[in-house]
CSV table of C-alpha atoms and ligand atoms in Angstrom, one decimal:
chain,number,residue,atom,x,y,z
A,9,MET,CA,0.0,0.2,-0.2
A,10,ASN,CA,1.2,3.2,-0.6
A,11,TYR,CA,1.1,5.9,2.4
A,12,GLU,CA,2.2,8.8,0.7
A,13,ILE,CA,-0.9,10.3,0.2
A,14,SER,CA,-1.3,10.3,4.2
A,15,SER,CA,1.8,11.4,5.1
A,16,LEU,CA,1.5,12.8,8.3
A,17,CYS,CA,5.3,14.5,8.6
A,18,LYS,CA,5.0,15.9,5.1
A,19,ALA,CA,1.7,17.8,5.7
A,20,TYR,CA,3.2,19.4,9.1
A,21,MET,CA,6.8,20.2,7.3
A,22,ASP,CA,5.7,23.9,7.5
A,23,PHE,CA,4.3,23.9,11.6
A,24,PHE,CA,6.5,21.3,13.6
A,25,PRO,CA,7.7,17.7,13.6
A,26,ILE,CA,5.4,14.5,14.6
A,27,GLY,CA,7.0,12.1,16.3
A,28,ALA,CA,5.6,8.7,17.2
A,29,ALA,CA,6.7,6.1,20.1
A,30,VAL,CA,8.0,3.1,19.2
A,31,ASN,CA,9.6,-0.2,20.5
A,32,SER,CA,12.3,-2.4,19.0
A,33,SER,CA,10.0,-5.0,17.3
A,34,GLN,CA,7.5,-2.0,16.0
A,35,ILE,CA,10.3,-0.5,13.9
A,36,ILE,CA,10.2,-4.2,11.9
A,37,SER,CA,6.9,-4.4,11.9
A,38,ASP,CA,5.6,-1.1,11.3
A,39,LYS,CA,8.7,0.3,9.4
A,40,GLU,CA,7.1,1.6,6.2
A,41,LEU,CA,4.7,3.2,8.0
A,42,ILE,CA,7.0,5.1,10.2
A,43,ILE,CA,9.3,6.1,7.6
A,44,ASN,CA,6.2,7.7,5.6
A,45,ASN,CA,4.5,9.3,8.3
A,46,PHE,CA,7.0,10.3,11.3
A,47,ASN,CA,10.2,12.5,10.9
A,48,SER,CA,10.9,12.2,14.9
A,49,ILE,CA,10.8,9.1,17.4
A,50,THR,CA,11.2,8.4,21.1
A,51,PRO,CA,12.2,5.4,22.6
A,52,GLU,CA,8.9,4.5,24.3
A,53,ASN,CA,10.9,2.7,27.3
A,54,GLU,CA,14.5,1.7,26.3
A,55,LEU,CA,16.0,4.8,27.1
A,56,LYS,CA,14.0,4.4,30.8
A,57,PHE,CA,16.8,3.7,33.5
A,58,ILE,CA,15.4,0.2,34.5
A,59,ASN,CA,16.4,-0.6,31.1
A,60,THR,CA,19.8,0.5,30.5
A,61,GLN,CA,21.4,0.2,33.8
A,62,PRO,CA,18.9,-2.7,35.7
A,63,GLU,CA,22.0,-3.1,38.0
A,64,GLU,CA,25.0,-0.8,39.2
A,65,GLY,CA,27.3,-0.6,36.5
A,66,VAL,CA,26.0,-3.2,33.9
A,67,TYR,CA,24.4,-1.2,30.9
A,68,SER,CA,22.2,-2.6,27.9
A,69,PHE,CA,21.6,-0.1,25.0
A,70,ASP,CA,20.9,-2.8,22.6
A,71,ASN,CA,17.0,-2.0,22.0
A,72,ALA,CA,17.7,1.7,22.2
A,73,ASP,CA,20.9,1.7,19.7
A,74,LYS,CA,18.0,-0.4,17.7
A,75,ILE,CA,15.6,2.5,17.3
A,76,ILE,CA,18.2,5.2,17.2
A,77,ASP,CA,19.9,4.1,14.4
A,78,PHE,CA,16.7,3.5,12.5
A,79,ALA,CA,15.7,6.7,12.6
A,80,ILE,CA,19.0,8.1,12.5
A,81,GLU,CA,19.5,6.1,9.3
A,82,ASN,CA,15.8,7.2,8.1
A,83,ASN,CA,16.4,11.0,8.6
A,84,MET,CA,14.4,11.5,11.5
A,85,LYS,CA,14.8,13.6,14.9
A,86,VAL,CA,15.2,11.6,18.4
A,87,ARG,CA,13.7,12.4,21.5
A,88,GLY,CA,15.3,11.1,24.7
A,89,HIS,CA,13.2,9.7,27.2
A,90,THR,CA,13.3,10.0,30.1
A,91,LEU,CA,15.8,10.5,32.4
A,92,ILE,CA,14.5,11.3,35.9
A,93,CYS,CA,11.3,9.4,36.5
A,94,ASP,CA,10.3,7.5,39.6
A,95,ASN,CA,8.3,4.8,37.7
A,96,GLN,CA,10.9,2.6,35.9
A,97,THR,CA,13.8,3.3,38.4
A,98,PRO,CA,15.2,0.3,40.0
A,99,ASP,CA,15.6,0.3,43.4
A,100,TRP,CA,19.4,-0.3,43.5
A,101,VAL,CA,19.8,3.3,43.1
A,102,PHE,CA,18.6,4.2,46.2
A,103,LYS,CA,20.2,2.2,48.4
A,104,ASP,CA,23.3,1.6,49.9
A,105,LYS,CA,25.4,-1.1,50.4
A,106,ASN,CA,24.0,-2.4,53.3
A,107,GLY,CA,20.7,-2.3,51.8
A,108,MET,CA,19.7,1.0,53.7
A,109,ALA,CA,18.3,4.1,51.9
A,110,ALA,CA,21.3,6.0,50.4
A,111,GLU,CA,22.8,9.2,51.2
A,112,ARG,CA,22.3,12.3,48.7
A,113,GLU,CA,25.6,12.6,48.2
A,114,LEU,CA,25.5,9.0,47.0
A,115,VAL,CA,22.5,9.4,45.0
A,116,LEU,CA,23.2,12.5,43.2
A,117,GLU,CA,26.7,10.7,42.2
A,118,ARG,CA,24.6,8.0,40.7
A,119,MET,CA,22.7,10.5,39.1
A,120,LYS,CA,25.5,12.4,37.6
A,121,LEU,CA,27.0,9.2,36.4
A,122,TYR,CA,24.0,7.7,34.5
A,123,ILE,CA,22.8,11.4,33.4
A,124,GLN,CA,26.2,11.5,31.7
A,125,ASN,CA,26.5,8.5,30.0
A,126,ILE,CA,23.4,8.3,28.6
A,127,ILE,CA,23.9,11.7,27.2
A,128,GLU,CA,27.5,11.1,26.2
A,129,LYS,CA,26.6,8.2,24.3
A,130,TYR,CA,24.2,9.6,22.1
A,131,ARG,CA,25.4,12.8,21.6
A,132,ASN,CA,24.6,14.4,18.2
A,133,LYS,CA,21.9,11.8,17.7
A,134,VAL,CA,19.3,12.7,20.4
A,135,TYR,CA,18.6,16.3,20.1
A,136,CYS,CA,16.2,16.7,23.0
A,137,TRP,CA,15.5,15.0,26.3
A,138,ASP,CA,12.9,14.4,29.1
A,139,VAL,CA,15.0,15.1,32.0
A,140,VAL,CA,12.9,14.8,34.3
A,141,ASN,CA,9.0,13.5,34.2
A,142,GLU,CA,6.1,13.5,36.8
A,143,ALA,CA,7.8,15.0,39.4
A,144,ILE,CA,4.4,17.3,40.3
A,145,ASP,CA,2.0,15.6,42.8
A,146,ASP,CA,-1.6,15.2,41.5
A,147,ASN,CA,-3.3,16.5,44.8
A,148,ASP,CA,-3.9,20.1,44.7
A,149,GLU,CA,-2.3,21.0,48.0
A,150,ILE,CA,1.3,19.5,47.2
A,151,LEU,CA,3.6,20.7,44.7
A,152,LEU,CA,6.3,17.7,44.7
A,153,ARG,CA,5.2,14.0,44.3
A,154,GLU,CA,7.2,11.9,47.0
A,155,THR,CA,9.4,10.2,44.7
A,156,ARG,CA,12.2,8.3,45.9
A,157,TRP,CA,14.4,11.0,44.3
A,158,LYS,CA,13.2,13.4,46.2
A,159,SER,CA,13.3,11.9,49.4
A,160,CYS,CA,17.3,10.8,49.2
A,161,ILE,CA,17.9,14.0,47.4
A,162,GLY,CA,15.6,16.8,48.6
A,163,ASN,CA,13.7,19.1,46.5
A,164,ASP,CA,16.8,20.3,44.7
A,165,TYR,CA,16.8,16.7,42.7
A,166,ILE,CA,15.2,18.7,39.7
A,167,ASP,CA,17.5,21.1,39.3
A,168,LYS,CA,20.7,19.1,39.7
A,169,ALA,CA,19.2,17.1,36.8
A,170,PHE,CA,19.0,19.7,34.6
A,171,ILE,CA,21.9,20.7,35.1
A,172,PHE,CA,24.1,17.5,34.8
A,173,ALA,CA,22.6,17.2,31.5
A,174,HIS,CA,23.7,20.4,30.5
A,175,GLU,CA,26.8,19.4,31.4
A,176,ALA,CA,26.8,16.5,29.6
A,177,ASP,CA,25.5,17.9,26.5
A,178,PRO,CA,25.1,21.6,26.2
A,179,ASN,CA,23.1,21.9,23.0
A,180,ALA,CA,20.8,19.4,23.7
A,181,LEU,CA,17.4,21.1,24.4
A,182,LEU,CA,16.2,19.9,27.8
A,183,PHE,CA,12.4,19.4,29.1
A,184,TYR,CA,10.5,19.0,32.2
A,185,ASN,CA,7.7,16.3,31.0
A,186,ASP,CA,4.2,15.7,32.8
A,187,TYR,CA,0.8,15.0,32.1
A,188,ASN,CA,-2.4,16.7,32.9
A,189,GLY,CA,-0.8,20.1,32.3
A,190,GLU,CA,-4.3,21.3,31.2
A,191,VAL,CA,-6.2,20.9,34.5
A,192,ASP,CA,-6.2,24.3,36.1
A,193,ALA,CA,-4.5,23.3,39.6
A,194,LYS,CA,-1.5,21.1,37.8
A,195,ARG,CA,-0.8,24.1,34.9
A,196,GLU,CA,-0.6,26.6,38.0
A,197,LYS,CA,2.1,23.9,39.5
A,198,ILE,CA,4.0,23.3,36.5
A,199,TYR,CA,4.5,26.8,35.5
A,200,ASN,CA,5.6,27.9,39.2
A,201,LEU,CA,7.7,25.0,39.0
A,202,VAL,CA,9.7,25.9,36.0
A,203,LYS,CA,9.4,29.6,36.5
A,204,GLY,CA,11.5,29.0,40.0
A,205,MET,CA,14.1,27.3,37.9
A,206,ILE,CA,14.4,29.7,35.3
A,207,SER,CA,14.8,32.6,37.8
A,208,ARG,CA,17.4,30.2,39.4
A,209,GLY,CA,19.6,29.9,36.0
A,210,VAL,CA,18.7,26.5,35.8
A,211,PRO,CA,19.0,25.2,32.1
A,212,ILE,CA,15.7,24.1,30.8
A,213,HIS,CA,14.5,24.8,27.3
A,214,GLY,CA,11.0,23.5,27.2
A,215,ILE,CA,8.0,21.7,29.2
A,216,GLY,CA,6.8,18.6,27.1
A,217,LEU,CA,2.8,18.2,27.9
A,218,GLN,CA,2.1,14.2,27.4
A,219,GLY,CA,-1.0,14.7,25.8
A,220,HIS,CA,-2.8,11.9,27.4
A,221,TYR,CA,-6.2,12.7,26.4
A,222,ASP,CA,-9.6,11.0,26.2
A,223,LEU,CA,-13.2,11.4,24.5
A,224,HIS,CA,-14.2,13.8,27.8
A,225,PHE,CA,-11.0,15.5,28.5
A,226,PRO,CA,-9.6,18.0,28.1
A,227,GLN,CA,-11.7,20.9,26.9
A,228,LEU,CA,-10.1,22.5,24.0
A,229,SER,CA,-10.1,25.6,25.9
A,230,ASP,CA,-8.1,24.2,28.5
A,231,ILE,CA,-5.3,23.0,26.3
A,232,ARG,CA,-5.4,26.8,24.5
A,233,ARG,CA,-4.8,27.8,27.9
A,234,THR,CA,-2.3,25.8,29.1
A,235,ILE,CA,-0.1,26.6,25.7
A,236,GLU,CA,-0.7,30.1,26.3
A,237,LYS,CA,0.5,29.9,30.0
A,238,ILE,CA,3.8,27.8,29.2
A,239,ALA,CA,4.3,31.1,26.4
A,240,GLU,CA,4.4,33.5,28.7
A,241,LEU,CA,7.7,31.7,30.3
A,242,GLY,CA,9.4,32.1,26.7
A,243,ILE,CA,9.8,28.7,26.2
A,244,LYS,CA,8.9,25.8,23.9
A,245,ILE,CA,6.1,23.8,24.2
A,246,GLN,CA,6.2,19.9,22.5
A,247,ILE,CA,3.3,17.4,23.1
A,248,THR,CA,5.8,14.5,23.7
A,249,GLU,CA,2.6,11.2,24.4
A,250,MET,CA,-0.3,12.4,22.3
A,251,ASP,CA,-3.0,9.7,22.1
A,252,ILE,CA,-6.7,10.2,22.3
A,253,SER,CA,-8.6,7.1,24.4
A,254,VAL,CA,-11.9,6.5,23.3
A,255,PHE,CA,-13.2,5.7,26.7
A,256,LYS,CA,-13.7,7.8,29.6
A,257,PHE,CA,-11.0,7.4,32.2
A,258,ASP,CA,-11.9,5.0,34.8
A,259,ASP,CA,-15.2,3.3,32.3
A,260,HIS,CA,-14.9,-0.4,33.1
A,261,SER,CA,-17.0,-1.3,29.6
A,262,ARG,CA,-14.3,-4.3,28.5
A,263,ASN,CA,-16.7,-6.4,25.9
A,264,LEU,CA,-16.4,-3.8,22.9
A,265,THR,CA,-14.4,-5.4,19.7
A,266,LYS,CA,-13.8,-2.5,18.3
A,267,PRO,CA,-14.8,1.5,18.8
A,268,THR,CA,-18.2,2.2,18.5
A,269,PRO,CA,-19.3,4.8,15.0
A,270,GLU,CA,-20.1,7.3,17.9
A,271,MET,CA,-16.7,6.9,19.2
A,272,ILE,CA,-14.5,7.1,16.4
A,273,LYS,CA,-16.7,10.4,15.5
A,274,LYS,CA,-16.0,12.3,18.6
A,275,GLN,CA,-12.1,11.2,18.4
A,276,THR,CA,-11.9,12.6,14.8
A,277,GLU,CA,-13.4,15.8,15.8
A,278,LEU,CA,-11.4,16.0,18.6
A,279,TYR,CA,-8.1,15.2,16.7
A,280,GLU,CA,-8.9,17.8,13.9
A,281,GLY,CA,-9.8,20.4,17.1
A,282,ILE,CA,-6.6,19.9,19.0
A,283,PHE,CA,-4.4,19.6,16.2
A,284,ALA,CA,-5.5,23.1,14.9
A,285,ILE,CA,-4.9,24.4,17.8
A,286,PHE,CA,-1.2,23.4,17.8
A,287,ARG,CA,-0.7,24.4,14.2
A,288,GLU,CA,-2.1,27.8,15.3
A,289,TYR,CA,0.5,28.2,18.0
A,290,ARG,CA,3.3,27.0,15.7
A,291,ASP,CA,5.8,29.7,16.9
A,292,VAL,CA,5.9,28.2,20.7
A,293,ILE,CA,5.5,24.1,19.7
A,294,SER,CA,8.6,22.6,18.4
A,295,GLY,CA,7.2,19.3,17.9
A,296,VAL,CA,4.3,16.9,18.7
A,297,THR,CA,4.6,13.0,18.9
A,298,LEU,CA,2.1,10.2,19.2
A,299,TRP,CA,2.7,7.6,21.8
A,300,GLY,CA,2.6,4.6,19.6
A,301,VAL,CA,1.8,4.2,15.8
A,302,THR,CA,-1.2,1.9,15.3
A,303,ASP,CA,-4.3,0.7,17.3
A,304,ALA,CA,-2.9,-3.1,17.5
A,305,TYR,CA,-0.6,-1.7,20.4
A,306,THR,CA,-1.0,0.6,22.7
A,307,TRP,CA,-0.2,1.4,26.3
A,308,ARG,CA,-3.7,2.1,26.6
A,309,ASP,CA,-5.0,-1.4,26.4
A,310,ASP,CA,-5.3,-2.3,30.3
A,311,PHE,CA,-4.7,1.2,31.2
A,312,PRO,CA,-6.3,2.1,34.0
A,313,ILE,CA,-8.8,-1.0,33.4
A,314,LYS,CA,-7.4,-4.2,32.6
A,315,GLY,CA,-8.6,-6.4,29.5
A,316,ARG,CA,-10.4,-3.3,28.2
A,317,LYS,CA,-9.2,-2.8,24.6
A,318,ASP,CA,-8.6,0.6,23.2
A,319,TRP,CA,-8.0,2.4,19.5
A,320,PRO,CA,-6.5,6.0,20.4
A,321,LEU,CA,-4.0,6.3,17.9
A,322,LEU,CA,-4.3,7.5,13.7
A,323,PHE,CA,-3.6,4.2,12.2
A,324,ASN,CA,-5.6,1.3,12.3
A,325,LYS,CA,-4.0,-2.0,13.1
A,326,ASP,CA,-4.4,-2.9,9.5
A,327,PHE,CA,-1.9,0.2,8.7
A,328,SER,CA,-5.1,2.0,7.3
A,329,PRO,CA,-5.7,5.9,8.1
A,330,LYS,CA,-8.3,6.5,11.0
A,331,PRO,CA,-10.8,9.3,10.0
A,332,ALA,CA,-8.6,11.3,12.5
A,333,LEU,CA,-5.7,11.3,10.6
A,334,ASN,CA,-7.7,12.8,7.3
A,335,SER,CA,-8.9,15.1,10.0
A,336,ILE,CA,-5.3,16.3,10.9
A,337,THR,CA,-4.0,16.9,7.2
A,338,HIS,CA,-7.0,17.7,5.3
A,339,PHE,CA,-5.6,21.4,5.0
A,340,TYR,CA,-2.6,20.1,3.2
A,341,LYS,CA,-3.0,19.5,-0.5
B,14,LIG,C1,4.1,7.8,31.2
B,14,LIG,C2,5.8,8.0,30.8
B,14,LIG,C3,5.7,7.1,29.7
B,14,LIG,C4,5.1,6.2,29.6
B,14,LIG,C5,3.5,6.2,29.6
B,14,LIG,C6,3.0,4.9,29.4
B,14,LIG,O1,3.3,9.1,30.2
B,14,LIG,O2,5.8,9.4,30.9
B,14,LIG,O3,7.2,6.7,29.6
B,14,LIG,O4,5.9,5.1,30.7
B,14,LIG,O5,3.2,6.9,31.1
B,14,LIG,O6,3.4,4.1,28.4
């Protein structure tokens, strides 16, 4: 099949790169579709701490290398995801040799070494990094999530991660990445966190809005408000992990074998409306990445409802474009 007509990234050439998160099997199974439609790649899990250094001093970069080599061979940009995150960081990082909670200095040293190793390894290949992921608490009253990084190092773990990353590659663009930045309280917290970093001279170049949406969340007006608020900080925005679930977050339906026509209609309208906003703000948005390629494989399956299949992306599992794909490219003739 010829996907030239639906070449997504070509339609967005004058706006921003269009990315996909992939694993090392998809670059084989979905190869043509990826090459024809995306010009940026994010390794889905392959660069995370748990996969690159599962044990102290034991490094494993094979899967990340496969994806990054694939991207470079096909002239795609690579987003590095993600350096400092609580999820998917192995426990050894936070333990001393007696198995007790490690001291600040030891964890800082491990953080620095890890960031240095990985960034230096991919220097000139990975152009930007999600340096810290999901540090903000979902409880409105609390600013920072109680991560193991925070409990060992202290609140300045975020600043430190950015400083180490900048030292390792002064040319890399450094992002703070989080979800639900469209919710009022969280938008404020992200804004204040990053504003504080900028005022302390911490090297940060952008905010990643993950963009895990669904048919009921968020409102287009909230997306617009978030983009405008971040733009006030004078730094870039990237949409880093976009998908639109056809379910309300905690909808327990497990019996669908395909999405209903109503779901597809609403999903199409949302993709169209959201991408129209992204295009409007192309001066501040420097990339939009989808969290997957086709509906055959998505982290949304089983999350947050076990046994629930979802259809949140732009391509069907047989690689045919969904109506949503047409709705975000129809402006391009
Ligand atoms: C978050 C993380 C990603 C990934 C997704 C689920 O959004 O940032 O790394 O784990 O959840 O795939």
